[in-house]
mmCIF file of C-alpha atoms in Angstrom:
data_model
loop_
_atom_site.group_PDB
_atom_site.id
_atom_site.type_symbol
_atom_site.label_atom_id
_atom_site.label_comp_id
_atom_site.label_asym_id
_atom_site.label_seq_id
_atom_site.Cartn_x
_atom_site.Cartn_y
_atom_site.Cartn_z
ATOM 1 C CA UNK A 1 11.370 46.024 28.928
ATOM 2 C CA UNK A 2 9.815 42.692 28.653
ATOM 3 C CA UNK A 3 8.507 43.197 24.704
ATOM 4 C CA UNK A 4 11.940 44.214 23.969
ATOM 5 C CA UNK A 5 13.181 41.016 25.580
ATOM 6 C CA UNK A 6 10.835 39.260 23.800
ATOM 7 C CA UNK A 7 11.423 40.809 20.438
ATOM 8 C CA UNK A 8 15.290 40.032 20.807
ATOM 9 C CA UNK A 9 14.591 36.342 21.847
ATOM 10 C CA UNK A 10 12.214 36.133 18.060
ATOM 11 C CA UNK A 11 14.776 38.414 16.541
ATOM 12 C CA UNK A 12 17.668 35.538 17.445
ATOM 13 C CA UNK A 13 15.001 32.825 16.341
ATOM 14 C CA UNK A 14 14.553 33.670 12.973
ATOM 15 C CA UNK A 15 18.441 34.723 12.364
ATOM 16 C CA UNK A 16 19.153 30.587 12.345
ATOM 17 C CA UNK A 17 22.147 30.208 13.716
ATOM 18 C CA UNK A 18 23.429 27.624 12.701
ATOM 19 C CA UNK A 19 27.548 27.579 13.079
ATOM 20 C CA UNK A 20 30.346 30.398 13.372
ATOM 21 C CA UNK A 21 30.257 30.860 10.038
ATOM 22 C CA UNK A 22 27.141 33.396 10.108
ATOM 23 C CA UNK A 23 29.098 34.769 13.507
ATOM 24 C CA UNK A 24 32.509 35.804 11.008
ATOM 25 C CA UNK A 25 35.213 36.730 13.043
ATOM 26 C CA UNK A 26 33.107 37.268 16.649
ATOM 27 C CA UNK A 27 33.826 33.726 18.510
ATOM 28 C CA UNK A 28 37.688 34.394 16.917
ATOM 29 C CA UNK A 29 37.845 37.620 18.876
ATOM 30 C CA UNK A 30 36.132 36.183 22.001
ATOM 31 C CA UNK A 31 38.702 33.188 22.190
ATOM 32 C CA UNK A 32 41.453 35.315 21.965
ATOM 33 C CA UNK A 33 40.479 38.333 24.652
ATOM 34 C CA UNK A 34 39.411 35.251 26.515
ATOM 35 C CA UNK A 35 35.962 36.411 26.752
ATOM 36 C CA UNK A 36 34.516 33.657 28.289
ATOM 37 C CA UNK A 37 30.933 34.533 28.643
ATOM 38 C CA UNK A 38 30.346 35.786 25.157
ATOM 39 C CA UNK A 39 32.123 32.421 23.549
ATOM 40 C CA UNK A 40 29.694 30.250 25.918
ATOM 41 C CA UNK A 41 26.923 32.575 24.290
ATOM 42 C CA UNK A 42 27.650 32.438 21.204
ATOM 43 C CA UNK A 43 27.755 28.371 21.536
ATOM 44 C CA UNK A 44 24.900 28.215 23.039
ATOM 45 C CA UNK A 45 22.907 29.625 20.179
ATOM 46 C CA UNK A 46 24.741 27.178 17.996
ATOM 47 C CA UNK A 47 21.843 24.807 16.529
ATOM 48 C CA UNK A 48 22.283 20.774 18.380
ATOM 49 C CA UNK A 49 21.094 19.159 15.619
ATOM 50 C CA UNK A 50 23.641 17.129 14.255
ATOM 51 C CA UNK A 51 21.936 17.883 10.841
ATOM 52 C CA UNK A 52 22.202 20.895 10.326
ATOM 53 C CA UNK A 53 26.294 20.882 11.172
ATOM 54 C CA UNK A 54 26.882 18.000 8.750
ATOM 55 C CA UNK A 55 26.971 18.464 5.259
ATOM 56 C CA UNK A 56 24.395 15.419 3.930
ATOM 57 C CA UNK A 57 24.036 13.631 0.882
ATOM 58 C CA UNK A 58 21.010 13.233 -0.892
ATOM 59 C CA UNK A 59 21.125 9.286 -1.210
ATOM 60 C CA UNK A 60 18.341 7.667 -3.103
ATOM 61 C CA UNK A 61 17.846 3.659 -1.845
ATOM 62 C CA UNK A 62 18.032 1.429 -4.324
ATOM 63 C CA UNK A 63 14.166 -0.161 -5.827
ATOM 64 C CA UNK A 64 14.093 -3.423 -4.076
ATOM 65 C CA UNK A 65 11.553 -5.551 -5.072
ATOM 66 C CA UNK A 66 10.542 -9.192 -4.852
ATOM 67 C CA UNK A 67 10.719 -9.552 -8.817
ATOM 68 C CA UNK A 68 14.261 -7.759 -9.016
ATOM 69 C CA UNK A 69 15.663 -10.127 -6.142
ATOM 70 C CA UNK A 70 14.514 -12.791 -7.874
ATOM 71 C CA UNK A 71 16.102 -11.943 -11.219
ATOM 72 C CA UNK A 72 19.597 -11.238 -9.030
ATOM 73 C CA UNK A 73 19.948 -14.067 -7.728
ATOM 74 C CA UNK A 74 18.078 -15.901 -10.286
ATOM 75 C CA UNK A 75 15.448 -17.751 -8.660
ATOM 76 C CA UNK A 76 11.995 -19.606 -9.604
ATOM 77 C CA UNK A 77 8.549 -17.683 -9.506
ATOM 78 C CA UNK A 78 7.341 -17.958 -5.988
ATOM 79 C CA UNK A 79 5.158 -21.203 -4.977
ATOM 80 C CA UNK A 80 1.299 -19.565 -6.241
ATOM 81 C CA UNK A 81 -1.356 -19.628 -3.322
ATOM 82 C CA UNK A 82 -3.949 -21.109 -5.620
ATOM 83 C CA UNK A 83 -4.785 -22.512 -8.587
ATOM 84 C CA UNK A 84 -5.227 -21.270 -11.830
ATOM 85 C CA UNK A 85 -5.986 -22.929 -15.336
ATOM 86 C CA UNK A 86 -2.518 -23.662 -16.185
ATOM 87 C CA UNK A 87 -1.838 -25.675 -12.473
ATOM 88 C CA UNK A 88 -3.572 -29.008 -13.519
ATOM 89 C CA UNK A 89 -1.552 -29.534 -16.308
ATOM 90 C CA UNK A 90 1.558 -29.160 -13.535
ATOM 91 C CA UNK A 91 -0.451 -31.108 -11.220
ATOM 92 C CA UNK A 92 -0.446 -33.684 -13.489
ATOM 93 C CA UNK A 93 2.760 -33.835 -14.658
ATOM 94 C CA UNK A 94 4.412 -34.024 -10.746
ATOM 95 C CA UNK A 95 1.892 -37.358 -10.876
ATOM 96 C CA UNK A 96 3.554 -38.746 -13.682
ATOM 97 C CA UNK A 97 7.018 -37.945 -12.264
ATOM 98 C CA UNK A 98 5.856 -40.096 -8.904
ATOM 99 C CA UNK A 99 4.842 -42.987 -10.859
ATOM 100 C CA UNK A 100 7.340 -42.929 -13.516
ATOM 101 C CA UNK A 101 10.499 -42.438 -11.326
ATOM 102 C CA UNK A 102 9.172 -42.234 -7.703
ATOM 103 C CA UNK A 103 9.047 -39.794 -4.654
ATOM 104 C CA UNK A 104 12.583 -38.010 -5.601
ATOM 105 C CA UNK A 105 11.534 -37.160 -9.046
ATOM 106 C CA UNK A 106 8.706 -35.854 -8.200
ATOM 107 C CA UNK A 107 9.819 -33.496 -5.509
ATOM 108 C CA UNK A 108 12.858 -32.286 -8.520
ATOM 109 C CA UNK A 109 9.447 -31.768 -10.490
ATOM 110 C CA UNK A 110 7.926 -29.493 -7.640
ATOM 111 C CA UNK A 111 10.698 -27.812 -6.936
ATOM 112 C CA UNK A 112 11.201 -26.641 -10.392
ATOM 113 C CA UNK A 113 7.320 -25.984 -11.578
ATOM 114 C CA UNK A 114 5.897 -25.667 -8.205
ATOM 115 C CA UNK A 115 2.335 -26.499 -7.759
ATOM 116 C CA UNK A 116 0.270 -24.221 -5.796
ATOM 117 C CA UNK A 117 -0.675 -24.478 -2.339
ATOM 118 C CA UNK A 118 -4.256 -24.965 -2.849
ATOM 119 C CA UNK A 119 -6.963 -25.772 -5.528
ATOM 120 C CA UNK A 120 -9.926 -23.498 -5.212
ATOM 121 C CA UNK A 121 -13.183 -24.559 -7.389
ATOM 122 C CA UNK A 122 -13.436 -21.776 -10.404
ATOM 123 C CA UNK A 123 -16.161 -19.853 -10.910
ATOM 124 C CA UNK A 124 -17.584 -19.917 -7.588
ATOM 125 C CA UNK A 125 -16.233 -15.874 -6.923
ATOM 126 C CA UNK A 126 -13.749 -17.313 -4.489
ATOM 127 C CA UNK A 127 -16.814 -19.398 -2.022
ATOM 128 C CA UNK A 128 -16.293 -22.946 -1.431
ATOM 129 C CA UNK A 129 -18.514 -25.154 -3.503
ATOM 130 C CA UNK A 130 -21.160 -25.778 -0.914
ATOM 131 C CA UNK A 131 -21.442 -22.605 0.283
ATOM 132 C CA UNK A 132 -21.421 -21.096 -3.694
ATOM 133 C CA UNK A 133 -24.395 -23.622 -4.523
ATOM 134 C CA UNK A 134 -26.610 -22.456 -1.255
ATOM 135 C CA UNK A 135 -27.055 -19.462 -2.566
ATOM 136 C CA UNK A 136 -30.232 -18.559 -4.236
ATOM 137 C CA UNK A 137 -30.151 -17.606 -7.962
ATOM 138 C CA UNK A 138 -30.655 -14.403 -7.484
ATOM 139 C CA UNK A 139 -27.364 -13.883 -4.934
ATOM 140 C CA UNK A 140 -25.543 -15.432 -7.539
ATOM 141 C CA UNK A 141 -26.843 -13.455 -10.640
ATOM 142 C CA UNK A 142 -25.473 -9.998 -8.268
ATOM 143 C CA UNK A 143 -21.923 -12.118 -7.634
ATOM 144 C CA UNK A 144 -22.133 -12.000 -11.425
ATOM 145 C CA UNK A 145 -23.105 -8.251 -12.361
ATOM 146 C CA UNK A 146 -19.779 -6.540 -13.043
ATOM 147 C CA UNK A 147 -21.095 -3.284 -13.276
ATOM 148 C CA UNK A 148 -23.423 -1.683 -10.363
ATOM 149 C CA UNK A 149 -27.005 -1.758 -10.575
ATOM 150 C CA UNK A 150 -28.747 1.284 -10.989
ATOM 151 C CA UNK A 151 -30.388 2.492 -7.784
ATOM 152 C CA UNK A 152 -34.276 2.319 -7.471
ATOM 153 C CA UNK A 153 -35.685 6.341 -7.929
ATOM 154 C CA UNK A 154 -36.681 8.574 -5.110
ATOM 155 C CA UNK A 155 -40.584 8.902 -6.512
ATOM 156 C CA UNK A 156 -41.270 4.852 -7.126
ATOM 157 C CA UNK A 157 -44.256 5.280 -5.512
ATOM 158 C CA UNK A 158 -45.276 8.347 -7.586
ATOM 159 C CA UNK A 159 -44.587 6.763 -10.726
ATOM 160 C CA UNK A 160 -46.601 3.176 -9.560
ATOM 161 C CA UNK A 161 -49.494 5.539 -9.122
ATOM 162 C CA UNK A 162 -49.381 7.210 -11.725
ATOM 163 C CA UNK A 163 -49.084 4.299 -14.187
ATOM 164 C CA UNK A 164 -51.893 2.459 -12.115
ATOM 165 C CA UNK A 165 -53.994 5.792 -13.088
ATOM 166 C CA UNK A 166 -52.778 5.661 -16.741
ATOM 167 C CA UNK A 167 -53.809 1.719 -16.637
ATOM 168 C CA UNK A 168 -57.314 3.085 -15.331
ATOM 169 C CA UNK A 169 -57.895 5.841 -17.534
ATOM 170 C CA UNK A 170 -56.714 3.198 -20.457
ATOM 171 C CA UNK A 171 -59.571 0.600 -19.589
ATOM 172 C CA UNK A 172 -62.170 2.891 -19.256
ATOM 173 C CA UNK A 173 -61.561 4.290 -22.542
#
């Protein structure tokens, strides 16, 4: 009695009821014999999910990016975090503005070209000077290396013996 129960229950599962529409003409018929207890039945197997009752649109949201917000509504480059090669030049520039025209000129200048928020030495691999020039030569040959080294073999110490045997046979030859 109880696996027939239970095969009824998974048999009801998998049948997805969604709406009447998979029920035809039954909830109809129960409304109008006023079968009460077989409409509350069949709306109670009726899913709750408001998504599956409601047809939905696919809607795609639209790209928004920094770059095409700026193109919209047509504004400057954002102020850079640091320098680059081509910020002195600006730098210079906003300092001729100051002294050519003063202190409103040469915040029109800014606000046009803006300069960036900070000038980092170059070619110290993003360390501050003293730190960069602290380092041995060696740490700053490995900053260098692009590529990664290759590691050291397994069997170093075979091969140093066996070349200090090859160096010994060699001189006594």
């Amino acid at each position: 009695m109880y696996a027939d129960n239970v095969d009824t229950i998974h048999t009801l599962d998998k049948a997805t009821i969604i709406n009447e529409l998979r029920f035809g003409n039954g909830i109809n018929h129960a409304v109008h014999a006023g079968r009460r207890s077989d409409f509350a039945l069949i709306l109670s197997m009726f899913s709750d999910d408001v998504r599956d009752n409601t047809p939905v649109e696919q809607i795609d949201p639209p790209e928004v990016t920094d770059a095409v917000l700026r193109q919209r509504f047509e504004l400057q480059e954002p102020q850079p975090l640091r320098s680059d090669p081509t910020s002195y030049p600006i730098s210079a520039r906003h300092a001729d503005m100051f002294h050519a025209a003063g202190l409103p000129s040469a915040k029109l200048s800014h606000y046009l070209t803006p300069e960036p928020l900070t000038y980092l030495p170059s070619e110290t691999f993003d360390l501050p000077e003293e730190v960069y020039h602290n380092l041995s030569g060696h740490q700053r040959r490995q900053l260098a290396e692009t590529k990664p080294r290759n590691l050291m073999s397994a069997d170093i110490y075979n091969q140093l013996v066996v070349a200090q045997r090859n160096y010994q046979i060699q001189t006594q030859a």
